[in-house]
Coordinates of C-alpha atoms and ligand atoms in Angstrom, one line a residue:
X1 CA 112.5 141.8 150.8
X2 CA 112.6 138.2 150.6
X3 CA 112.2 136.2 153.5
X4 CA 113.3 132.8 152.9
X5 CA 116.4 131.0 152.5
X6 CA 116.8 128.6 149.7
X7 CA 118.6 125.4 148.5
X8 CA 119.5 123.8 145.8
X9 CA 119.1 120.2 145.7
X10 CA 119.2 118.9 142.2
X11 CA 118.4 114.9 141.7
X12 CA 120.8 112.2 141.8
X13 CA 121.4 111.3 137.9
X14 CA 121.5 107.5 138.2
X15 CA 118.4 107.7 140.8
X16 CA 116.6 109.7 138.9
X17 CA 117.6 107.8 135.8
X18 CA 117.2 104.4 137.2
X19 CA 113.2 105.5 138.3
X20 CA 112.5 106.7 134.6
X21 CA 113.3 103.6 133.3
X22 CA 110.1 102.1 134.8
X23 CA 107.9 105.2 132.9
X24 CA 106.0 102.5 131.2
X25 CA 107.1 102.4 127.6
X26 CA 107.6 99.5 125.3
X27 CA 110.4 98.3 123.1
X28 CA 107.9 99.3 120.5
X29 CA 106.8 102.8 121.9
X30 CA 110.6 103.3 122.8
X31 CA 111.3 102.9 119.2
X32 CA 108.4 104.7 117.6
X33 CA 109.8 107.6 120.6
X34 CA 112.6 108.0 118.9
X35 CA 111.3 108.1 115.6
X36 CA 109.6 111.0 116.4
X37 CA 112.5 112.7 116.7
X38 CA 113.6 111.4 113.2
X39 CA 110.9 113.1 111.7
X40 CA 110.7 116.4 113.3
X41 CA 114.6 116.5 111.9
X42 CA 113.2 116.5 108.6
X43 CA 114.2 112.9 108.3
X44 CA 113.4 110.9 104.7
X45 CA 115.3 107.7 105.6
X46 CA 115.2 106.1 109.1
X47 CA 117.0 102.3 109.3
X48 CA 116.6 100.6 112.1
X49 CA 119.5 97.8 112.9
X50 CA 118.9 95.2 115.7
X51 CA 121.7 93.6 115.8
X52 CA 121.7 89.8 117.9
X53 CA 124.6 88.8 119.8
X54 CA 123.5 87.5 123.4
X55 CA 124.8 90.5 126.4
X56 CA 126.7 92.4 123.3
X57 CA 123.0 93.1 121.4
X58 CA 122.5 96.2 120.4
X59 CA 119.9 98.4 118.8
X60 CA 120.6 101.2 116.2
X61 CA 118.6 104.2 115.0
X62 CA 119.9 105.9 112.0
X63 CA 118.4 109.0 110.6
X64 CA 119.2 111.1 107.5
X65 CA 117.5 114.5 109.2
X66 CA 119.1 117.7 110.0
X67 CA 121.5 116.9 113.0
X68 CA 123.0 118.6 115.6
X69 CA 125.6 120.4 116.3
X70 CA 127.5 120.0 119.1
X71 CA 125.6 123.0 121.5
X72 CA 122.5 121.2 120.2
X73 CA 123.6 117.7 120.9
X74 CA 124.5 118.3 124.8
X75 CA 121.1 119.7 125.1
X76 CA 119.5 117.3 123.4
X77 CA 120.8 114.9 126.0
X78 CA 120.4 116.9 128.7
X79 CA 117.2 116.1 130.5
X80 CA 114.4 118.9 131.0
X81 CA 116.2 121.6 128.8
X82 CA 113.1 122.2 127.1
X83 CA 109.9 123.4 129.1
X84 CA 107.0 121.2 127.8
X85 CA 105.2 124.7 127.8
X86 CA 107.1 125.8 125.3
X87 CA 105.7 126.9 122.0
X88 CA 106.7 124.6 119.2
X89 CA 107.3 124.8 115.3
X90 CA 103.9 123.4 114.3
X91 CA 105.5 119.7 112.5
X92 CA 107.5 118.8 116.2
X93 CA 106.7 115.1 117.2
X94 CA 108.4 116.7 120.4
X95 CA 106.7 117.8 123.4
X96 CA 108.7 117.2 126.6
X97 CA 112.1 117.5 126.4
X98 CA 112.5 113.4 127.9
X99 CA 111.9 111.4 124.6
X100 CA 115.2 110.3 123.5
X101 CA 116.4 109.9 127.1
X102 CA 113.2 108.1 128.7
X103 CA 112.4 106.0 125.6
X104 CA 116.2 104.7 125.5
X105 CA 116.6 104.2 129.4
X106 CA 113.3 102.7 129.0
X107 CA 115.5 99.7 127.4
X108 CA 119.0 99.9 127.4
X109 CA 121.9 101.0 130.1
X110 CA 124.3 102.6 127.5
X111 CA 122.6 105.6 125.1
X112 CA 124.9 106.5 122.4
X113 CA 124.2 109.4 120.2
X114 CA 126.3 110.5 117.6
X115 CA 125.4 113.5 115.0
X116 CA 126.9 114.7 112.0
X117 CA 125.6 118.2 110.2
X118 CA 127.5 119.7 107.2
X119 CA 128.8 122.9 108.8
X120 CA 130.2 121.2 112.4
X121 CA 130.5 117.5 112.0
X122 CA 130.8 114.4 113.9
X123 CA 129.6 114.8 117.4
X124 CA 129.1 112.1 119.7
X125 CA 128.0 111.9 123.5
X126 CA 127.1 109.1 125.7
X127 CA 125.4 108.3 129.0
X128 CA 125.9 105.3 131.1
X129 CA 123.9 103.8 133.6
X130 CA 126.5 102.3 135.2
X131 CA 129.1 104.8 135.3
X132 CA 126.1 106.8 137.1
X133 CA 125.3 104.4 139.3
X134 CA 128.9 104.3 140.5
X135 CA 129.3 108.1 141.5
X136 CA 128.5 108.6 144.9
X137 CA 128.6 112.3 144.7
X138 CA 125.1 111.6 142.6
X139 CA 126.7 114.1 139.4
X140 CA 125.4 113.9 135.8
X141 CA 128.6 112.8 134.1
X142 CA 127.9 112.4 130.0
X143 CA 130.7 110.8 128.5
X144 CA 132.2 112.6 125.1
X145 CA 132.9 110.4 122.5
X146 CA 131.7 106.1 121.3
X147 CA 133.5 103.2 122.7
X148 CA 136.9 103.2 121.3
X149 CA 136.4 99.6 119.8
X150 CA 132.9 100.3 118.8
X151 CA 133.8 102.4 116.1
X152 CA 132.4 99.8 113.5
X153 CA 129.0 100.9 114.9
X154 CA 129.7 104.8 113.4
X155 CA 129.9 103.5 110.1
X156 CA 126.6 103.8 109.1
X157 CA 126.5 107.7 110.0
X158 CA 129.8 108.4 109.6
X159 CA 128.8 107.8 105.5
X160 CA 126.7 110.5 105.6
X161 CA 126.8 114.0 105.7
X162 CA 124.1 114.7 107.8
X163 CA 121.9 113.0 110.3
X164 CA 122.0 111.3 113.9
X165 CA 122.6 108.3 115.0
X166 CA 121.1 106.5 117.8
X167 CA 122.6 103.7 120.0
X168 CA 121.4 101.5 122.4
X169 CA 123.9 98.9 124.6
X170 CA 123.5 96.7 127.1
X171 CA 119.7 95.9 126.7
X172 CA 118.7 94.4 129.9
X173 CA 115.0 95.3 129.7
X174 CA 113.2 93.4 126.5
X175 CA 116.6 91.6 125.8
X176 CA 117.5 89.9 129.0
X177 CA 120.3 87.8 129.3
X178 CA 118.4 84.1 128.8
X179 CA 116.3 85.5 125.9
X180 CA 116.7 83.6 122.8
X181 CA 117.3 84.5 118.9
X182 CA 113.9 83.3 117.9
X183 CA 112.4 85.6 120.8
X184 CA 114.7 88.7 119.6
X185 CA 113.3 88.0 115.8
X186 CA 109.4 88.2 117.5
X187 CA 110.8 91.3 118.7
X188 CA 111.2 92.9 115.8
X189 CA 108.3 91.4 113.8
X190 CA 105.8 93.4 116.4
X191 CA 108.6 96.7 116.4
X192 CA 107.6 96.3 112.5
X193 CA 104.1 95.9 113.1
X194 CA 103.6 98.9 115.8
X195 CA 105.8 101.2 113.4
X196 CA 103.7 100.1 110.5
X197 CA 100.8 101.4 112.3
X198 CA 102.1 104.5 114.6
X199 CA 103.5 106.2 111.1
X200 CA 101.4 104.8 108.5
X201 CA 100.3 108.0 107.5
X202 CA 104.3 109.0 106.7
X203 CA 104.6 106.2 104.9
X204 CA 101.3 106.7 103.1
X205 CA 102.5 109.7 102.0
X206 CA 106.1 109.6 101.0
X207 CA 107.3 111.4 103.5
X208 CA 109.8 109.1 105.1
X209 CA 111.0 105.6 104.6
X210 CA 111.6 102.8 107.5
X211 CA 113.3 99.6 107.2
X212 CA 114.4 97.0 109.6
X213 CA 117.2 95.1 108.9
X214 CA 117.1 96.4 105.6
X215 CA 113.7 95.5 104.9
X216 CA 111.5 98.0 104.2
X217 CA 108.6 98.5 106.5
X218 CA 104.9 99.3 105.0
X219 CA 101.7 101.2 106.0
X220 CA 99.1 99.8 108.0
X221 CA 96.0 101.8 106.6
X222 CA 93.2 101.0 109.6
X223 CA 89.9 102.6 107.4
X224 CA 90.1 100.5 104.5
X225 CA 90.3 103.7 102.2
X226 CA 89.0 103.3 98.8
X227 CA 87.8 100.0 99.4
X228 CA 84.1 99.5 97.5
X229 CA 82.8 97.8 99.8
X230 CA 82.6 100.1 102.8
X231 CA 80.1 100.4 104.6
X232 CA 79.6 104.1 105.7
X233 CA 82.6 106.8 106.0
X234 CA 82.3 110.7 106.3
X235 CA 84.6 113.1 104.8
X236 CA 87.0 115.1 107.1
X237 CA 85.3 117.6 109.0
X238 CA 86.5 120.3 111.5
X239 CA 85.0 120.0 114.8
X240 CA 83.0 123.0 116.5
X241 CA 85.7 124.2 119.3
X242 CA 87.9 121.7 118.5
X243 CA 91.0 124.5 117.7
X244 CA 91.2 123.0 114.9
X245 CA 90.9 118.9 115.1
X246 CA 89.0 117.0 112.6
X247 CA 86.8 113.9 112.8
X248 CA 86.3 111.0 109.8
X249 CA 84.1 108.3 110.4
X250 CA 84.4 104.9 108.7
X251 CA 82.5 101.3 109.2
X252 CA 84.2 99.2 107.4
X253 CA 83.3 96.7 104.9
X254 CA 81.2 93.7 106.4
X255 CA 83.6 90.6 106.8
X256 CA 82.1 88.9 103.8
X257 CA 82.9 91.6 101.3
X258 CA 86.6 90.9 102.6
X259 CA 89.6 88.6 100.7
X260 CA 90.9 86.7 103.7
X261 CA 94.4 88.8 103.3
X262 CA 92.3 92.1 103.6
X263 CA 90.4 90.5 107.0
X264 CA 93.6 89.7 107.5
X265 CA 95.7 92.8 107.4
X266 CA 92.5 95.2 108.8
X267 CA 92.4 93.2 111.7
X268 CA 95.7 95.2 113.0
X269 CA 98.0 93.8 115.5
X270 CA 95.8 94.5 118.1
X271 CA 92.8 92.5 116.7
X272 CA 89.3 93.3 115.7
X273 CA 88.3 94.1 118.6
X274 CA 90.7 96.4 120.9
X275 CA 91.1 98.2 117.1
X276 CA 87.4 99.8 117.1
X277 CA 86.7 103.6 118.1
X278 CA 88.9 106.6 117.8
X279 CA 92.3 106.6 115.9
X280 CA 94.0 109.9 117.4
X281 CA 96.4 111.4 115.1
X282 CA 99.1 114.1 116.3
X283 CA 100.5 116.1 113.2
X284 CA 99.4 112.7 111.5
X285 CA 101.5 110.4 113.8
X286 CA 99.3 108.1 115.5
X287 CA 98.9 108.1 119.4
X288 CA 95.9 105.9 120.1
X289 CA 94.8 103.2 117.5
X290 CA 91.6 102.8 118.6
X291 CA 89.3 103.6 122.0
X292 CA 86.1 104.7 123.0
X293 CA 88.6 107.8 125.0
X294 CA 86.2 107.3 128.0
X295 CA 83.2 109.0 126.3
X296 CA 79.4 107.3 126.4
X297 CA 78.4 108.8 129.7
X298 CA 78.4 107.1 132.9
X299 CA 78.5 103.5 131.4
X300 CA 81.3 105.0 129.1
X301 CA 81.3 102.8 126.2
X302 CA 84.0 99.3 125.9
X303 CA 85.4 97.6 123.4
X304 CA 82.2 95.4 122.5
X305 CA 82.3 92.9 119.1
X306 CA 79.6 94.3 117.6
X307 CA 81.3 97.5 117.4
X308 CA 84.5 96.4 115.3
X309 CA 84.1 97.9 112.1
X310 CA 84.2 101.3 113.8
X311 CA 87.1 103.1 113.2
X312 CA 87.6 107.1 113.4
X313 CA 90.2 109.2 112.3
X314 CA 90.4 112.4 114.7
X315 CA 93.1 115.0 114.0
X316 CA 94.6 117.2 116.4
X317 CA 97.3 119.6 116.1
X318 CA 100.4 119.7 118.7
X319 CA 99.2 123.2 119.9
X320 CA 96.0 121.2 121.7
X321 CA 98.9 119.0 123.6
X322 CA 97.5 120.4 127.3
X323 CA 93.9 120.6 126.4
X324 CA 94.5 116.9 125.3
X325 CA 96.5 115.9 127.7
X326 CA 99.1 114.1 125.4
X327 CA 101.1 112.0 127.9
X328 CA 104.9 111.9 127.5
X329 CA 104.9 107.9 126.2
X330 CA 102.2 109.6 123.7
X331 CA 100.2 106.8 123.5
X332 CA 97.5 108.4 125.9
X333 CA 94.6 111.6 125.3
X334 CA 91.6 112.8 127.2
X335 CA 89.7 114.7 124.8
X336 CA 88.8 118.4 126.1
X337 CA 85.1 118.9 127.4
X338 CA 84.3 121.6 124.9
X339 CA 84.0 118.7 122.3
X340 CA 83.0 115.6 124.0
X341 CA 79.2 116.1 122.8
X342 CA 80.2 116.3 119.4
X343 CA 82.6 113.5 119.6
X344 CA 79.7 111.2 120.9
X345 CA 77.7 112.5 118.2
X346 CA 79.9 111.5 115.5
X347 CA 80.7 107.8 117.3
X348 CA 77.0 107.3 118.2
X349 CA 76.1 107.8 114.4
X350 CA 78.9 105.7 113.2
X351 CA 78.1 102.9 116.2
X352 CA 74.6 102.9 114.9
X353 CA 75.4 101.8 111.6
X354 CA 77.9 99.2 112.4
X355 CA 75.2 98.0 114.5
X356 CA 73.3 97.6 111.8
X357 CA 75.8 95.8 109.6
X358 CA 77.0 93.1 112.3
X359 CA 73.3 92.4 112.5
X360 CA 73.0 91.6 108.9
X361 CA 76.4 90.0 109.0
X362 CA 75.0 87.5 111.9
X363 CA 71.7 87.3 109.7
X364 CA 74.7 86.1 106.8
X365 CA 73.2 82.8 106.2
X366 CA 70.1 84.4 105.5
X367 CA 70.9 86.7 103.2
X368 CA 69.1 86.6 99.7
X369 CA 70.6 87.5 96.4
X370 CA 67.9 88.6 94.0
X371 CA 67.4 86.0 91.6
X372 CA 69.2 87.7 88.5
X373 CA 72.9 87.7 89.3
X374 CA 73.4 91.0 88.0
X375 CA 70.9 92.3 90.0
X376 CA 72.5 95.8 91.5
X377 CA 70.1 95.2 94.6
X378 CA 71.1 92.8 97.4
X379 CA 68.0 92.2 99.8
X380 CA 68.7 91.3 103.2
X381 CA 66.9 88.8 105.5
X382 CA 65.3 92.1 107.1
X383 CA 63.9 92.5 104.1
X384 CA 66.2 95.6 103.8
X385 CA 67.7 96.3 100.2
X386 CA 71.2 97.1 99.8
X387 CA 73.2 98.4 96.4
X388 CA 75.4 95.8 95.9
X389 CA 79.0 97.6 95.8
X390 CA 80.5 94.5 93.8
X391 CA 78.2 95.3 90.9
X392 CA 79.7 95.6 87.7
X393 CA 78.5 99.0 87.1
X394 CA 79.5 100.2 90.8
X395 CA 82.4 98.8 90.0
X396 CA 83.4 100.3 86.9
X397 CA 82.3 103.4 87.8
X398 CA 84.5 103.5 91.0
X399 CA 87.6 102.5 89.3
X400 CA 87.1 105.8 87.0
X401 CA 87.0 108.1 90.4
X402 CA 90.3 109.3 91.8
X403 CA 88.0 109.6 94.9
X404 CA 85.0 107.2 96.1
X405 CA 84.1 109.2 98.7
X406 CA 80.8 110.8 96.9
X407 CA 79.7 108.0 95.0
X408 CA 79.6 105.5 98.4
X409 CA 77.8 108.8 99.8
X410 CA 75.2 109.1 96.8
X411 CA 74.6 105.2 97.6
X412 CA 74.2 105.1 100.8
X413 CA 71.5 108.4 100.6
X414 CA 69.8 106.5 97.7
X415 CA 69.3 103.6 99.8
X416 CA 67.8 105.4 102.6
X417 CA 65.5 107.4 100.2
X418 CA 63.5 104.5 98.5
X419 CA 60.4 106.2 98.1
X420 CA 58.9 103.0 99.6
X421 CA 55.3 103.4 100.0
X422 CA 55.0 105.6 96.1
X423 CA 56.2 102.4 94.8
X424 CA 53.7 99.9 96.6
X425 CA 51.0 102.3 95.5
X426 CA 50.1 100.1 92.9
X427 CA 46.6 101.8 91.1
X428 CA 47.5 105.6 89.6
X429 CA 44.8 106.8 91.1
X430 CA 45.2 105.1 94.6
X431 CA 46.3 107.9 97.4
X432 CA 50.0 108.4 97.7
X433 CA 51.0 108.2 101.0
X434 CA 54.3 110.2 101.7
X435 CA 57.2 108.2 102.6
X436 CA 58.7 108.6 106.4
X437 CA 61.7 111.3 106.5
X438 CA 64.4 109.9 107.5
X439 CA 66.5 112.2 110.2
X440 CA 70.1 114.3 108.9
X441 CA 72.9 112.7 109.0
X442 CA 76.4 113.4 108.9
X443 CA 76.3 111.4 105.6
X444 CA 73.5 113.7 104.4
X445 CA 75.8 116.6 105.2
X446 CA 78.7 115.2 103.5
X447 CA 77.0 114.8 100.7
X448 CA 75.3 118.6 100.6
X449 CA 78.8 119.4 101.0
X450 CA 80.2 118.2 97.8
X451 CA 76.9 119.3 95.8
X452 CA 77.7 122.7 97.3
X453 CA 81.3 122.7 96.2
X454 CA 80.1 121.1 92.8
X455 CA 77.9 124.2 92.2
X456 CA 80.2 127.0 93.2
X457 CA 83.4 125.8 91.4
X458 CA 82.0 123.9 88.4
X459 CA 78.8 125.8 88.2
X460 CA 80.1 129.0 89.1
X461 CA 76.9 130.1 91.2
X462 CA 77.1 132.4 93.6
X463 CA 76.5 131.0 97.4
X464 CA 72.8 131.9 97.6
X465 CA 72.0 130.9 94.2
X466 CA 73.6 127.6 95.6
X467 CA 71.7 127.0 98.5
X468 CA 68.3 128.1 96.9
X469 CA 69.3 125.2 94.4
X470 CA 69.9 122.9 96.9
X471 CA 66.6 123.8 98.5
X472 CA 64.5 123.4 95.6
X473 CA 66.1 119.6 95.1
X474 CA 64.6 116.4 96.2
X475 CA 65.3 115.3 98.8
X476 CA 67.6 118.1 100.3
X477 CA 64.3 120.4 100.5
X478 CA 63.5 118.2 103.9
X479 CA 66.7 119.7 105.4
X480 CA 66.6 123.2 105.1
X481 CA 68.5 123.4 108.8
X482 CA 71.3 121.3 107.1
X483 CA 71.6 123.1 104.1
X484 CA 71.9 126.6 106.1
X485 CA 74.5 125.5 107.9
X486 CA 76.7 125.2 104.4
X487 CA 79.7 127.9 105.0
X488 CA 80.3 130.1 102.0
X489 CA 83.5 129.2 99.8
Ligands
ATP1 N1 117.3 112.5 115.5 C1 117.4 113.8 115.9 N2 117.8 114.7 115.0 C2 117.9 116.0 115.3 N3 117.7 116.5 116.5 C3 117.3 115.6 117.5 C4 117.1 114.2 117.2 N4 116.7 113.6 118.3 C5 116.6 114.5 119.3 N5 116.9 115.7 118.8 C6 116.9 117.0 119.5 O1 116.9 116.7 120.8 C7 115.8 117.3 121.5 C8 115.4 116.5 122.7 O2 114.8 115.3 122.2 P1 113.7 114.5 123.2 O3 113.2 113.4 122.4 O4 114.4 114.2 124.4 O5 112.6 115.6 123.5 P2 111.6 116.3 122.5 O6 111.5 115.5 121.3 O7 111.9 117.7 122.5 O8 110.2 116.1 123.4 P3 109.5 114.7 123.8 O9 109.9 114.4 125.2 O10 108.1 115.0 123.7 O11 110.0 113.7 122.8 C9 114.8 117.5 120.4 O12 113.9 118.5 120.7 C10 115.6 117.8 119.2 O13 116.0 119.2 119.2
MG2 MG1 111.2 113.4 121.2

């Protein structure tokens, strides 16, 4: 028998409303918010209209997705009708249920949603702040239908024959009443920068289109992918208990083997430096553009210069949202414990090499071409030699690959595997003295990896036959413990 007496005490809507406003989010993560939602629809086209007109401003998000119907509509601007523990179709953006509502009251005081599908069409609710705010009884009172004069704002939509529609009025947050038109344009010059970044991958891939005002907005692509002159990058790789997430490392290409437009455009809108570390990736929609995520043990490791050219793509899937804890602005992650080690692994590695590079780079002045200008080694002040990626050969060679990937890879071992002290041997007879081993890398891996593949698919050997191959050859034989740890394909 239960005991207790209960009561119902449900929030007041424009209390409630009025403290989610101050959730934290940006014009720019608003907007990126509701694109999310855009593409979980199944969304090709999104347009973006700002429209300038002092108080009577207005922002529009159209979409060409699926739509809702009118059941799905009122839920969709319902707040909390979906449990953030709820299981969801493995491409949802989604995650909380408060997107489209916290991301618009985030900015405006009027949310307009209209949605048109081919079997129910046109539906259109609307909530207002200040109609809230004027109920004393506190109820949640969502008005049916746009503003009668408004209609012109419909338009859009109403030209389609499915897809949603998403209005902002009264924008009293980043467009306050004194702002000015050359401040609203900056506003949408960084809305086209953060979107260019948060779904470059989309873009990338053909998946959707965004434009702004009718101008299209372009991918941001942070690794420099494909260019010849990086300096170290790993393939994809799943982590160990990672349920599934992936890591890619890249360093990229020293500032002198940059055109200033590709300095330029790498250097993000964030900068060099606040860009470095991990790129976090939800079903390929971009969370974190760069941060050490709090790893590096007790010191934890900070944006530092001589860490810029670090940048690494980790995947995770939106099953892993607890274990990550995604927050609801989705801009935040803590990575889970059961893969921090490896994480610092792969960033220590990575670190190290950029390291490396920014110390040659400061060295710049110093460094010495070889005397023949078609020399394919570069030799650095350290006295270290270097294949020069902007060699002819490397150069015509890479253009012939659909995928650079190996080929930086076979360099980069190559380099490391001088057998220095054979070629300073300079009598026959004087006694060879073996050259150092250098230790695995993840480079060394990657590299074992497509050899492997190479064999079984080209060469049709069997897996052992494979590794005993791979075991017999210089100078893989030094890392049988890498080799062994080749899964069968
Ligand atoms: N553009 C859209 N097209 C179709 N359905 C939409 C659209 N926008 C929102 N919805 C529906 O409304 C629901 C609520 O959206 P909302 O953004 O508030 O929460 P969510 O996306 O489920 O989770 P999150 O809080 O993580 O964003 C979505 O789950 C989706 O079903
Ligand atoms: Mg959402």
């Amino acid at each position: 028998m239960n005991l207790y007496k209960y009561r119902n005490v449900p929030p007041r809507a424009s209390a409630l409303l009025e403290s989610l406003r101050g959730m934290g989010y940006s014009i720019e993560t608003a907007i990126a918010d509701v694109i999310d939602n855009s593409i979980s629809a199944q969304a090709e086209n999104i347009s973006i209209t700002f429209h300038w007109a002092y108080s009577q401003s207005y922002i529009a998000i159209l979409d060409d997705g699926i739509g809702m119907n009118e059941v799905n509509l009122e839920k969709a601007m319902k707040l909390g009708e979906i449990s953030a523990t709820c299981k969801r179709k493995e491409d949802d953006l989604g995650r909380f249920g408060l997107g489209l509502k916290t991301a618009s009251f985030s900015q405006c005081r009027s949310l307009t949603v209209s949605s048109i599908t081919e079997e129910s069409g046109f539906q259109c609710l609307r909530w207002d702040l200040d109609l809230l705010a004027s109920q004393t009884d506190g109820s949640w009172l969502l008005i049916e239908g746009y503003v009668e004069q408004e209609k012109f704002k419909q338009l859009p939509l109403l030209e389609q024959n499915r897809g949603t529609l998403v209005l902002w009025d009264r924008l009293d947050r980043s467009f306050p009443s004194n702002i000015t038109e050359r401040d609203f344009l900056d506003v949408i010059d960084s809305v086209q920068k953060h979107l260019s970044m948060i779904f470059h991958r989309f873009i990338e891939d053909g998946d959707i289109t965004i434009s702004i005002n009718n101008r299209k907005v372009f991918s941001w692509d942070p690794f420099a992918k494909g260019h010849l002159a990086k300096t170290w990058a790993t393939s994809s790789t799943k982590l160990v208990n990672g349920n599934g997430a992936r890591i890619e490392c890249h360093v990229l290409p020293k500032l002198e083997m940059l055109t200033n437009k590709e300095a330029e455009d790498l250097e993000g809108v964030n900068g060099w430096k606040e860009h470095q570390g991990f790129y976090v990736y939800r079903n390929k929609r971009l969370l974190v553009p760069g941060s050490w995520l709090r790893l590096g043990g007790i010191q934890k490791w900070k944006q530092d210069d001589i860490y810029s050219l670090v940048r690494i793509q980790l995947d995770i899937g939106n099953s892993c949202d607890e274990e990550w804890k995604v927050d609801i602005i989705k801009s935040k992650v803590t990575p889970p414990h059961s893969i921090r080690e490896s994480l610092v692994r792969y960033a220590s590695e990575a670190r190290k090499r950029a390291q490396q590079t920014n110390k040659k780079n400061i060295n710049r002045n110093h460094i010495i071409s070889e005397q023949t200008p078609s020399s394919i080694w570069n030799c650095t002040s350290d006295n270290h030699y270097i294949i020069d990626r902007q060699h002819d050969a490397v150069v015509a060679l890479s253009e012939q690959l659909s995928n650079i990937e190996p080929l930086s890879l076979l360099l980069s071992l190559i380099e490391k595997q001088r057998p220095i002290q054979r070629m300073w041997a300079s009598e026959p007879d004087e006694e060879l003295k073996e050259d150092p081993i250098s230790p695995p890398s993840p480079e060394m891996y990657e590299l074992l990896k497509v050899m492997y593949k190479n064999m079984i698919s080209r060469k049709g050997m069997t897996h052992s036959e494979a590794i005993r191959k791979l075991n017999e050859t210089s100078p893989f034989q030094q890392y049988t413990e890498l080799i062994s740890k080749l899964e069968e394909i």
